[in-house]
PDB file of C-alpha atoms in Angstrom:
ATOM      1  CA  LEU S   1     -34.502  -8.647  65.664  1.00 47.00           C
ATOM      2  CA  PRO S   2     -35.378 -12.300  65.034  1.00 50.00           C
ATOM      3  CA  ALA S   3     -34.202 -14.895  67.534  1.00 49.00           C
ATOM      4  CA  GLY S   4     -31.488 -17.192  66.258  1.00 50.00           C
ATOM      5  CA  LEU S   5     -29.981 -14.523  63.989  1.00 58.00           C
ATOM      6  CA  SER S   6     -26.442 -15.475  64.971  1.00 54.00           C
ATOM      7  CA  GLN S   7     -27.154 -19.156  64.302  1.00 59.00           C
ATOM      8  CA  TRP S   8     -28.676 -18.532  60.874  1.00 68.00           C
ATOM      9  CA  PHE S   9     -26.044 -16.030  59.702  1.00 67.00           C
ATOM     10  CA  PRO S  10     -22.828 -16.600  61.696  1.00 72.00           C
ATOM     11  CA  ALA S  11     -20.733 -14.952  58.964  1.00 79.00           C
ATOM     12  CA  LEU S  12     -22.904 -11.813  58.701  1.00 86.00           C
ATOM     13  CA  GLU S  13     -20.771  -8.703  58.128  1.00 90.00           C
ATOM     14  CA  VAL S  14     -23.290  -5.973  57.210  1.00 92.00           C
ATOM     15  CA  LEU S  15     -26.748  -5.567  58.724  1.00 91.00           C
ATOM     16  CA  ASP S  16     -29.198  -2.843  57.645  1.00 93.00           C
ATOM     17  CA  VAL S  17     -32.423  -2.593  59.653  1.00 92.00           C
ATOM     18  CA  SER S  18     -33.119   1.077  58.890  1.00 94.00           C
ATOM     19  CA  GLY S  19     -36.696   2.314  58.680  1.00 94.00           C
ATOM     20  CA  THR S  20     -38.222  -0.823  60.155  1.00 92.00           C
ATOM     21  CA  GLY S  21     -39.803   0.767  63.243  1.00 94.00           C
ATOM     22  CA  LEU S  22     -37.523  -1.036  65.682  1.00 93.00           C
ATOM     23  CA  ALA S  23     -37.689   0.111  69.303  1.00 94.00           C
ATOM     24  CA  GLU S  24     -34.815  -2.073  70.468  1.00 91.00           C
ATOM     25  CA  LEU S  25     -31.910  -4.113  69.162  1.00 89.00           C
ATOM     26  CA  GLY S  26     -31.831  -7.559  70.732  1.00 82.00           C
ATOM     27  CA  ALA S  27     -28.978  -9.444  72.353  1.00 82.00           C
ATOM     28  CA  GLU S  28     -28.707 -11.599  69.214  1.00 81.00           C
ATOM     29  CA  LEU S  29     -26.380  -8.939  67.822  1.00 83.00           C
ATOM     30  CA  LEU S  30     -23.761  -9.598  70.457  1.00 82.00           C
ATOM     31  CA  ALA S  31     -22.950 -13.056  69.106  1.00 80.00           C
ATOM     32  CA  LEU S  32     -22.184 -11.930  65.547  1.00 83.00           C
ATOM     33  CA  PRO S  33     -18.377 -12.125  65.528  1.00 84.00           C
ATOM     34  CA  ARG S  34     -17.897 -10.747  61.989  1.00 89.00           C
ATOM     35  CA  LEU S  35     -20.427  -7.913  61.944  1.00 90.00           C
ATOM     36  CA  HIS S  36     -18.531  -4.730  61.067  1.00 93.00           C
ATOM     37  CA  THR S  37     -21.374  -2.485  59.805  1.00 95.00           C
ATOM     38  CA  LEU S  38     -24.706  -1.928  61.565  1.00 94.00           C
ATOM     39  CA  LEU S  39     -27.213   0.516  60.062  1.00 95.00           C
ATOM     40  CA  ALA S  40     -30.296   1.169  62.203  1.00 95.00           C
ATOM     41  CA  LYS S  41     -31.302   4.696  61.252  1.00 96.00           C
ATOM     42  CA  ASN S  42     -34.842   6.115  61.147  1.00 96.00           C
ATOM     43  CA  ASN S  43     -36.320   3.827  63.788  1.00 96.00           C
ATOM     44  CA  ARG S  44     -37.786   4.318  67.265  1.00 96.00           C
ATOM     45  CA  LEU S  45     -34.663   3.520  69.250  1.00 96.00           C
ATOM     46  CA  GLY S  46     -33.835   5.620  72.271  1.00 94.00           C
ATOM     47  CA  GLY S  47     -35.809   4.296  75.204  1.00 91.00           C
ATOM     48  CA  PRO S  48     -34.564   2.072  78.044  1.00 88.00           C
ATOM     49  CA  GLY S  49     -33.256  -1.232  76.722  1.00 88.00           C
ATOM     50  CA  SER S  50     -32.916   0.021  73.150  1.00 92.00           C
ATOM     51  CA  LEU S  51     -29.417  -1.389  72.935  1.00 91.00           C
ATOM     52  CA  PRO S  52     -28.235  -4.713  74.344  1.00 88.00           C
ATOM     53  CA  LYS S  53     -26.062  -4.634  77.453  1.00 86.00           C
ATOM     54  CA  GLY S  54     -22.430  -5.627  77.318  1.00 85.00           C
ATOM     55  CA  MET S  55     -21.808  -4.506  73.758  1.00 87.00           C
ATOM     56  CA  GLY S  56     -18.190  -3.644  74.478  1.00 82.00           C
ATOM     57  CA  GLN S  57     -17.374  -7.024  75.973  1.00 81.00           C
ATOM     58  CA  ALA S  58     -19.166  -9.153  73.351  1.00 84.00           C
ATOM     59  CA  PRO S  59     -17.682 -10.304  70.014  1.00 82.00           C
ATOM     60  CA  LEU S  60     -19.603  -7.415  68.428  1.00 83.00           C
ATOM     61  CA  GLY S  61     -17.558  -4.971  70.456  1.00 83.00           C
ATOM     62  CA  ARG S  62     -14.382  -6.156  68.768  1.00 86.00           C
ATOM     63  CA  SER S  63     -15.721  -6.432  65.212  1.00 90.00           C
ATOM     64  CA  LEU S  64     -18.009  -3.404  64.775  1.00 93.00           C
ATOM     65  CA  ARG S  65     -16.482  -0.558  62.748  1.00 96.00           C
ATOM     66  CA  VAL S  66     -19.494   1.410  61.440  1.00 96.00           C
ATOM     67  CA  LEU S  67     -22.616   2.234  63.467  1.00 96.00           C
ATOM     68  CA  ASN S  68     -25.414   4.471  62.187  1.00 97.00           C
ATOM     69  CA  LEU S  69     -28.190   5.336  64.647  1.00 97.00           C
ATOM     70  CA  SER S  70     -29.312   8.598  63.043  1.00 97.00           C
ATOM     71  CA  GLY S  71     -32.972   9.529  62.980  1.00 96.00           C
ATOM     72  CA  ASN S  72     -33.902   7.885  66.264  1.00 97.00           C
ATOM     73  CA  ARG S  73     -34.940   9.164  69.702  1.00 96.00           C
ATOM     74  CA  PHE S  74     -31.781   9.106  71.803  1.00 97.00           C
ATOM     75  CA  ALA S  75     -31.640  11.915  74.366  1.00 96.00           C
ATOM     76  CA  GLU S  76     -28.022  11.095  75.232  1.00 95.00           C
ATOM     77  CA  VAL S  77     -25.176   9.179  73.670  1.00 95.00           C
ATOM     78  CA  PRO S  78     -25.833   5.629  74.905  1.00 92.00           C
ATOM     79  CA  PRO S  79     -23.140   4.620  77.435  1.00 91.00           C
ATOM     80  CA  ALA S  80     -23.118   1.134  75.894  1.00 89.00           C
ATOM     81  CA  LEU S  81     -21.552   2.596  72.744  1.00 91.00           C
ATOM     82  CA  LEU S  82     -18.543   3.947  74.595  1.00 90.00           C
ATOM     83  CA  GLY S  83     -17.199   0.430  74.997  1.00 88.00           C
ATOM     84  CA  LEU S  84     -16.941  -0.150  71.231  1.00 91.00           C
ATOM     85  CA  ARG S  85     -13.216   0.565  71.109  1.00 88.00           C
ATOM     86  CA  GLY S  86     -12.830  -0.531  67.470  1.00 92.00           C
ATOM     87  CA  LEU S  87     -15.583   1.786  66.176  1.00 95.00           C
ATOM     88  CA  GLN S  88     -14.386   3.996  63.315  1.00 96.00           C
ATOM     89  CA  SER S  89     -17.646   5.663  62.239  1.00 97.00           C
ATOM     90  CA  LEU S  90     -20.500   6.745  64.532  1.00 97.00           C
ATOM     91  CA  SER S  91     -23.625   8.562  63.328  1.00 97.00           C
ATOM     92  CA  LEU S  92     -26.186   9.913  65.789  1.00 97.00           C
ATOM     93  CA  GLY S  93     -27.619  12.729  63.716  1.00 96.00           C
ATOM     94  CA  GLY S  94     -31.258  13.755  63.973  1.00 96.00           C
ATOM     95  CA  ASN S  95     -31.775  12.503  67.510  1.00 97.00           C
ATOM     96  CA  ARG S  96     -32.550  14.442  70.703  1.00 96.00           C
ATOM     97  CA  LEU S  97     -29.055  14.795  72.120  1.00 97.00           C
ATOM     98  CA  HIS S  98     -28.425  17.766  74.405  1.00 96.00           C
ATOM     99  CA  GLY S  99     -24.758  17.098  75.012  1.00 95.00           C
ATOM    100  CA  ILE S 100     -21.678  15.051  74.238  1.00 96.00           C
ATOM    101  CA  PRO S 101     -20.301  12.969  77.125  1.00 96.00           C
ATOM    102  CA  PRO S 102     -16.628  13.519  78.005  1.00 95.00           C
ATOM    103  CA  ASP S 103     -16.201   9.739  77.820  1.00 95.00           C
ATOM    104  CA  ILE S 104     -16.498  10.030  74.043  1.00 95.00           C
ATOM    105  CA  GLN S 105     -12.702  10.121  74.235  1.00 95.00           C
ATOM    106  CA  GLU S 106     -12.773   6.367  74.924  1.00 93.00           C
ATOM    107  CA  LEU S 107     -13.573   5.735  71.238  1.00 95.00           C
ATOM    108  CA  ARG S 108      -9.920   6.088  70.274  1.00 93.00           C
ATOM    109  CA  SER S 109     -10.346   4.545  66.815  1.00 94.00           C
ATOM    110  CA  LEU S 110     -13.088   6.955  65.737  1.00 96.00           C
ATOM    111  CA  GLU S 111     -12.477   8.621  62.367  1.00 97.00           C
ATOM    112  CA  PHE S 112     -15.983   9.888  61.509  1.00 97.00           C
ATOM    113  CA  LEU S 113     -18.418  11.406  64.014  1.00 97.00           C
ATOM    114  CA  TYR S 114     -21.812  12.722  62.887  1.00 97.00           C
ATOM    115  CA  LEU S 115     -23.892  14.538  65.525  1.00 97.00           C
ATOM    116  CA  GLY S 116     -25.756  17.028  63.348  1.00 96.00           C
ATOM    117  CA  GLY S 117     -29.411  17.897  63.848  1.00 96.00           C
ATOM    118  CA  ASN S 118     -29.562  17.634  67.629  1.00 97.00           C
ATOM    119  CA  PHE S 119     -29.831  20.111  70.521  1.00 97.00           C
ATOM    120  CA  ILE S 120     -26.183  20.132  71.577  1.00 97.00           C
ATOM    121  CA  THR S 121     -25.128  23.377  73.275  1.00 96.00           C
ATOM    122  CA  ALA S 122     -21.477  22.700  74.137  1.00 95.00           C
ATOM    123  CA  ILE S 123     -18.515  20.678  72.920  1.00 96.00           C
ATOM    124  CA  PRO S 124     -16.469  18.947  75.628  1.00 95.00           C
ATOM    125  CA  PRO S 125     -12.687  19.517  75.433  1.00 93.00           C
ATOM    126  CA  GLU S 126     -12.260  15.736  75.720  1.00 95.00           C
ATOM    127  CA  LEU S 127     -13.369  15.444  72.107  1.00 95.00           C
ATOM    128  CA  ALA S 128      -9.866  16.597  71.229  1.00 94.00           C
ATOM    129  CA  ASN S 129      -8.485  13.298  72.563  1.00 95.00           C
ATOM    130  CA  LEU S 130      -9.577  11.356  69.480  1.00 96.00           C
ATOM    131  CA  PRO S 131      -6.300  11.027  67.576  1.00 94.00           C
ATOM    132  CA  SER S 132      -7.761   9.593  64.352  1.00 95.00           C
ATOM    133  CA  LEU S 133     -10.821  11.837  63.983  1.00 96.00           C
ATOM    134  CA  SER S 134     -10.902  13.151  60.402  1.00 96.00           C
ATOM    135  CA  TYR S 135     -14.555  14.164  59.901  1.00 96.00           C
ATOM    136  CA  LEU S 136     -16.559  15.941  62.590  1.00 96.00           C
ATOM    137  CA  VAL S 137     -20.134  17.017  61.840  1.00 96.00           C
ATOM    138  CA  LEU S 138     -21.842  19.232  64.447  1.00 97.00           C
ATOM    139  CA  CYS S 139     -24.135  21.237  62.185  1.00 95.00           C
ATOM    140  CA  ASP S 140     -27.732  22.199  63.052  1.00 96.00           C
ATOM    141  CA  ASN S 141     -27.269  22.343  66.804  1.00 97.00           C
ATOM    142  CA  LYS S 142     -27.194  25.151  69.384  1.00 97.00           C
ATOM    143  CA  ILE S 143     -23.444  25.414  69.911  1.00 96.00           C
ATOM    144  CA  GLN S 144     -22.251  28.860  71.034  1.00 93.00           C
ATOM    145  CA  SER S 145     -18.482  28.381  71.256  1.00 91.00           C
ATOM    146  CA  ILE S 146     -15.681  26.076  70.167  1.00 93.00           C
ATOM    147  CA  PRO S 147     -13.167  24.902  72.798  1.00 92.00           C
ATOM    148  CA  PRO S 148      -9.601  25.800  71.769  1.00 90.00           C
ATOM    149  CA  GLN S 149      -8.582  22.218  72.544  1.00 92.00           C
ATOM    150  CA  LEU S 150     -10.075  21.152  69.202  1.00 92.00           C
ATOM    151  CA  ALA S 151      -6.857  22.446  67.668  1.00 90.00           C
ATOM    152  CA  GLN S 152      -5.292  19.208  68.929  1.00 92.00           C
ATOM    153  CA  LEU S 153      -7.277  17.209  66.351  1.00 94.00           C
ATOM    154  CA  HIS S 154      -4.331  17.059  63.977  1.00 92.00           C
ATOM    155  CA  SER S 155      -6.018  14.464  61.738  1.00 94.00           C
ATOM    156  CA  LEU S 156      -9.121  16.596  61.162  1.00 94.00           C
ATOM    157  CA  ARG S 157      -9.951  17.140  57.482  1.00 92.00           C
ATOM    158  CA  SER S 158     -13.559  18.356  57.622  1.00 92.00           C
ATOM    159  CA  LEU S 159     -15.390  20.337  60.311  1.00 93.00           C
ATOM    160  CA  SER S 160     -19.089  21.136  59.810  1.00 92.00           C
ATOM    161  CA  LEU S 161     -20.462  23.801  62.147  1.00 93.00           C
ATOM    162  CA  HIS S 162     -23.134  25.450  60.014  1.00 91.00           C
ATOM    163  CA  ASN S 163     -26.463  26.505  61.519  1.00 93.00           C
ATOM    164  CA  ASN S 164     -25.293  26.976  65.093  1.00 95.00           C
ATOM    165  CA  LEU S 165     -24.999  30.029  67.377  1.00 93.00           C
ATOM    166  CA  LEU S 166     -21.300  30.807  66.957  1.00 91.00           C
ATOM    167  CA  THR S 167     -20.245  34.462  67.224  1.00 84.00           C
ATOM    168  CA  TYR S 168     -16.493  33.844  67.049  1.00 81.00           C
ATOM    169  CA  LEU S 169     -13.882  31.138  66.565  1.00 84.00           C
ATOM    170  CA  PRO S 170     -10.902  30.506  68.837  1.00 86.00           C
ATOM    171  CA  ARG S 171      -7.600  31.636  67.395  1.00 80.00           C
ATOM    172  CA  GLU S 172      -6.235  28.140  67.942  1.00 85.00           C
ATOM    173  CA  ILE S 173      -8.410  26.757  65.147  1.00 84.00           C
ATOM    174  CA  LEU S 174      -5.789  28.060  62.720  1.00 79.00           C
ATOM    175  CA  ASN S 175      -3.520  25.277  63.952  1.00 85.00           C
ATOM    176  CA  LEU S 176      -5.666  22.748  62.078  1.00 87.00           C
ATOM    177  CA  VAL S 177      -3.287  22.855  59.142  1.00 81.00           C
ATOM    178  CA  HIS S 178      -4.733  19.729  57.504  1.00 87.00           C
ATOM    179  CA  LEU S 179      -8.304  21.049  57.525  1.00 86.00           C
ATOM    180  CA  GLU S 180      -9.764  21.078  54.013  1.00 85.00           C
ATOM    181  CA  GLU S 181     -13.423  21.910  54.713  1.00 86.00           C
ATOM    182  CA  LEU S 182     -14.825  24.325  57.265  1.00 86.00           C
ATOM    183  CA  SER S 183     -18.575  24.947  57.048  1.00 86.00           C
ATOM    184  CA  LEU S 184     -19.831  27.989  58.992  1.00 85.00           C
ATOM    185  CA  ARG S 185     -22.876  29.319  57.158  1.00 83.00           C
ATOM    186  CA  GLY S 186     -25.937  30.142  59.215  1.00 85.00           C
ATOM    187  CA  ASN S 187     -23.987  31.328  62.290  1.00 87.00           C
ATOM    188  CA  PRO S 188     -24.153  34.842  63.765  1.00 84.00           C
ATOM    189  CA  LEU S 189     -20.407  35.263  63.150  1.00 76.00           C
ATOM    190  CA  VAL S 190     -21.086  35.605  59.448  1.00 55.00           C
ATOM    191  CA  VAL S 191     -23.085  38.801  59.949  1.00 51.00           C
ATOM    192  CA  ARG S 192     -21.958  40.270  63.277  1.00 51.00           C
ATOM    193  CA  PHE S 193     -19.333  39.978  65.964  1.00 48.00           C
ATOM    194  CA  VAL S 194     -18.750  40.954  69.592  1.00 44.00           C
ATOM    195  CA  ARG S 195     -18.123  44.679  70.035  1.00 47.00           C
ATOM    196  CA  ASP S 196     -18.358  45.420  73.748  1.00 45.00           C
ATOM    197  CA  LEU S 197     -15.851  43.482  75.810  1.00 51.00           C
ATOM    198  CA  THR S 198     -15.036  43.963  79.487  1.00 56.00           C
ATOM    199  CA  TYR S 199     -11.689  43.920  81.238  1.00 63.00           C
ATOM    200  CA  ASN S 200     -11.134  43.134  84.914  1.00 72.00           C
ATOM    201  CA  PRO S 201      -8.000  44.788  86.346  1.00 79.00           C
ATOM    202  CA  PRO S 202      -5.302  42.320  87.425  1.00 85.00           C
ATOM    203  CA  SER S 203      -4.997  41.330  91.056  1.00 88.00           C
ATOM    204  CA  LEU S 204      -1.882  42.013  93.117  1.00 88.00           C
ATOM    205  CA  GLN S 205      -0.974  38.338  92.704  1.00 90.00           C
ATOM    206  CA  GLU S 206      -1.214  38.617  88.942  1.00 88.00           C
ATOM    207  CA  LEU S 207       0.822  41.836  88.860  1.00 88.00           C
ATOM    208  CA  ALA S 208       3.543  40.129  90.880  1.00 89.00           C
ATOM    209  CA  GLY S 209       3.383  37.057  88.661  1.00 89.00           C
ATOM    210  CA  ARG S 210       3.650  39.184  85.514  1.00 90.00           C
ATOM    211  CA  THR S 211       6.725  40.933  86.905  1.00 90.00           C
ATOM    212  CA  ILE S 212       8.413  37.641  87.735  1.00 89.00           C
ATOM    213  CA  LYS S 213       7.762  36.179  84.297  1.00 88.00           C
ATOM    214  CA  THR S 214       8.530  39.237  82.150  1.00 88.00           C
ATOM    215  CA  ARG S 215      11.729  40.096  84.037  1.00 89.00           C
ATOM    216  CA  ASN S 216      12.803  36.469  84.270  1.00 90.00           C
ATOM    217  CA  VAL S 217      13.194  36.645  88.035  1.00 90.00           C
ATOM    218  CA  PRO S 218      14.794  33.322  89.045  1.00 91.00           C
ATOM    219  CA  TYR S 219      12.999  31.109  91.543  1.00 88.00           C
ATOM    220  CA  ALA S 220      13.001  27.474  92.601  1.00 88.00           C
ATOM    221  CA  PRO S 221      10.097  25.324  93.842  1.00 87.00           C
ATOM    222  CA  SER S 222      11.634  25.498  97.297  1.00 87.00           C
ATOM    223  CA  ASP S 223      11.400  29.305  97.287  1.00 86.00           C
ATOM    224  CA  LEU S 224       7.613  29.559  96.981  1.00 86.00           C
ATOM    225  CA  PRO S 225       4.503  27.740  98.211  1.00 89.00           C
ATOM    226  CA  GLU S 226       3.345  24.973  95.873  1.00 87.00           C
ATOM    227  CA  ASN S 227       0.203  26.849  94.850  1.00 89.00           C
ATOM    228  CA  LEU S 228       2.225  29.889  93.715  1.00 89.00           C
ATOM    229  CA  VAL S 229       4.646  27.741  91.725  1.00 87.00           C
ATOM    230  CA  ARG S 230       1.653  26.159  90.015  1.00 88.00           C
ATOM    231  CA  TYR S 231       0.143  29.588  89.404  1.00 90.00           C
ATOM    232  CA  LEU S 232       3.305  30.880  87.735  1.00 90.00           C
ATOM    233  CA  SER S 233       3.312  27.893  85.396  1.00 89.00           C
ATOM    234  CA  LEU S 234      -0.067  29.004  84.006  1.00 87.00           C
ATOM    235  CA  ALA S 235       1.235  32.206  82.428  1.00 87.00           C
ATOM    236  CA  SER S 236       0.094  32.811  78.834  1.00 87.00           C
ATOM    237  CA  ASN S 237       2.132  34.885  76.397  1.00 87.00           C
ATOM    238  CA  CYS S 238       0.447  37.902  74.877  1.00 84.00           C
ATOM    239  CA  PRO S 239       0.023  37.271  71.113  1.00 79.00           C
ATOM    240  CA  ASN S 240       1.175  40.802  70.290  1.00 78.00           C
ATOM    241  CA  PRO S 241       4.771  40.388  69.060  1.00 76.00           C
ATOM    242  CA  LYS S 242       5.533  43.993  70.062  1.00 78.00           C
ATOM    243  CA  CYS S 243       4.434  43.417  73.656  1.00 83.00           C
ATOM    244  CA  GLY S 244       6.284  40.457  75.130  1.00 80.00           C
ATOM    245  CA  GLY S 245       4.006  40.480  78.150  1.00 86.00           C
ATOM    246  CA  VAL S 246       2.116  37.680  79.878  1.00 88.00           C
ATOM    247  CA  TYR S 247      -1.241  37.304  81.587  1.00 87.00           C
ATOM    248  CA  PHE S 248      -2.896  34.876  83.991  1.00 86.00           C
ATOM    249  CA  ASP S 249      -6.562  35.454  84.851  1.00 83.00           C
ATOM    250  CA  SER S 250      -6.906  39.045  83.713  1.00 82.00           C
ATOM    251  CA  CYS S 251      -6.941  39.596  79.972  1.00 79.00           C
ATOM    252  CA  VAL S 252      -8.739  41.480  77.235  1.00 75.00           C
ATOM    253  CA  ARG S 253     -10.884  39.523  74.833  1.00 69.00           C
ATOM    254  CA  GLN S 254     -10.962  40.945  71.355  1.00 64.00           C
ATOM    255  CA  ILE S 255     -12.594  39.827  68.144  1.00 60.00           C
ATOM    256  CA  LYS S 256     -10.417  40.413  65.097  1.00 62.00           C
ATOM    257  CA  PHE S 257     -11.117  39.479  61.500  1.00 58.00           C
ATOM    258  CA  VAL S 258      -8.678  37.210  59.705  1.00 59.00           C
ATOM    259  CA  ASP S 259      -8.742  36.589  55.965  1.00 53.00           C
ATOM    260  CA  PHE S 260      -9.268  33.032  54.774  1.00 51.00           C
ATOM    261  CA  CYS S 261      -8.111  32.205  51.249  1.00 48.00           C
ATOM    262  CA  GLY S 262      -8.173  35.908  50.400  1.00 47.00           C
ATOM    263  CA  LYS S 263     -11.967  35.828  50.188  1.00 45.00           C
ATOM    264  CA  TYR S 264     -13.707  35.186  53.499  1.00 50.00           C
ATOM    265  CA  ARG S 265     -13.100  37.127  56.673  1.00 55.00           C
ATOM    266  CA  LEU S 266     -13.815  35.384  59.950  1.00 62.00           C
ATOM    267  CA  PRO S 267     -13.853  36.781  63.491  1.00 62.00           C
ATOM    268  CA  LEU S 268     -11.360  35.027  65.748  1.00 66.00           C
ATOM    269  CA  MET S 269     -11.036  35.441  69.486  1.00 67.00           C
ATOM    270  CA  HIS S 270      -7.774  36.904  70.783  1.00 69.00           C
ATOM    271  CA  TYR S 271      -6.643  37.312  74.373  1.00 75.00           C
ATOM    272  CA  LEU S 272      -4.423  40.328  75.077  1.00 77.00           C
ATOM    273  CA  CYS S 273      -2.649  41.204  78.295  1.00 80.00           C
ATOM    274  CA  SER S 274      -4.088  44.732  78.666  1.00 79.00           C
ATOM    275  CA  PRO S 275      -6.436  47.245  77.000  1.00 74.00           C
ATOM    276  CA  GLU S 276      -3.397  49.236  75.814  1.00 73.00           C
ATOM    277  CA  CYS S 277      -2.004  46.236  73.963  1.00 74.00           C
ATOM    278  CA  SER S 278      -3.056  46.250  70.312  1.00 57.00           C
ATOM    279  CA  SER S 279      -3.837  43.003  68.544  1.00 45.00           C
ATOM    280  CA  PRO S 280      -1.230  41.692  66.086  1.00 42.00           C
ATOM    281  CA  CYS S 281      -3.883  40.616  63.581  1.00 39.00           C
ATOM    282  CA  SER S 282      -4.263  42.763  60.539  1.00 32.00           C
ATOM    283  CA  SER S 283      -7.762  43.893  59.619  1.00 31.00           C
ATOM    284  CA  ALA S 284      -6.696  44.901  56.137  1.00 29.00           C
ATOM    285  CA  SER S 285      -7.575  42.842  53.100  1.00 28.00           C
ATOM    286  CA  GLN S 286      -4.953  40.382  51.905  1.00 30.00           C
ATOM    287  CA  SER S 287      -6.098  40.615  48.292  1.00 30.00           C
ATOM    288  CA  SER S 288      -3.243  42.962  47.315  1.00 29.00           C
ATOM    289  CA  THR S 289       0.049  41.360  46.387  1.00 29.00           C
ATOM    290  CA  SER S 290       2.209  44.372  47.132  1.00 31.00           C
ATOM    291  CA  GLN S 291       5.445  43.722  48.995  1.00 32.00           C
ATOM    292  CA  SER S 292       4.506  46.016  51.865  1.00 30.00           C
ATOM    293  CA  GLU S 293       1.289  44.144  52.556  1.00 31.00           C
ATOM    294  CA  SER S 294       3.065  40.827  52.202  1.00 34.00           C
ATOM    295  CA  ASP S 295       5.612  41.864  54.812  1.00 34.00           C
ATOM    296  CA  SER S 296       2.883  42.947  57.227  1.00 32.00           C
ATOM    297  CA  GLU S 297       0.940  39.691  57.115  1.00 37.00           C
ATOM    298  CA  ASP S 298       0.421  38.299  60.596  1.00 43.00           C
ATOM    299  CA  GLU S 299       0.925  34.674  61.451  1.00 41.00           C
ATOM    300  CA  ALA S 300      -2.808  34.022  61.736  1.00 39.00           C
ATOM    301  CA  SER S 301      -3.455  35.025  58.137  1.00 42.00           C
ATOM    302  CA  VAL S 302      -0.604  32.877  56.887  1.00 40.00           C
ATOM    303  CA  ALA S 303      -1.921  29.858  58.756  1.00 41.00           C
ATOM    304  CA  ALA S 304      -5.462  30.568  57.621  1.00 41.00           C
ATOM    305  CA  ARG S 305      -4.590  30.270  53.959  1.00 42.00           C
ATOM    306  CA  ARG S 306      -3.362  26.752  54.549  1.00 42.00           C
ATOM    307  CA  MET S 307      -6.974  25.735  54.548  1.00 39.00           C
ATOM    308  CA  GLN S 308      -7.792  24.711  51.015  1.00 35.00           C
ATOM    309  CA  LYS S 309     -11.535  25.177  51.068  1.00 39.00           C
ATOM    310  CA  VAL S 310     -13.853  27.217  53.305  1.00 39.00           C
ATOM    311  CA  LEU S 311     -17.547  26.560  52.865  1.00 36.00           C
ATOM    312  CA  LEU S 312     -19.605  29.574  53.857  1.00 38.00           C
ATOM    313  CA  GLY S 313     -22.240  29.524  51.172  1.00 35.00           C
TER     314      GLY S 313
END
């Protein structure tokens, strides 16, 4: 970037330096107090010193709202970006990212996050701590599973996961009641699902814990060691409404299909308390409008149809 940029254009609000072959963005940016949009896609950024230091503390850190660094050479999300607390839109698609740092949760104002076309293999649960995130694009990566914590993204409207390695979705994703677009094409879950699942018998500690919780045996923190009190607080309810049981570490993972919008059927992961416990999710089609089928609809199918559009094609 040319020296003296801040002196020549002190009122600059939008700067587009895309496709100019830049290998670094100079410190001149830091002194632009009104810059709210910076587009620097399709360059050679990504090496040491590509971004100026102290971005979060400079005037730019308070003014910048939109940052597009797609089509560059970043191997990781630059730590300097995590100090841009006012950032609302961040695009890092088509780079060389292999992961998402947990500190992404520091960008509390983020509404749009584009990370498609990288080499990302996992999604950190901390991503769920972005209260304003409405659009999340993670397509064309190598992601194998979705953390159930993403269900906490109550503002999420669009989730793009096509062309990954997903074989199932967590049941909790049905809690995203405001989701309008879910793109899943090009994942193994569209054509196959997990069939052989293992079950480890519960330990004596778990059997005792299950008995205490299911029979509502009273106890006080003073009655048990602290670690056992903490253990008992981790009990999960079996999703089978006819069971009423709980589990801790030992559970059965099952893939069950749930109908979306009466057209698409997606495999969701369920955790049951034992092999004898049948899943509450219906595998029958919801296309019929008969009263008997309506009465037998499980809660997952009802929640699924809240999604207005599912993009699989």
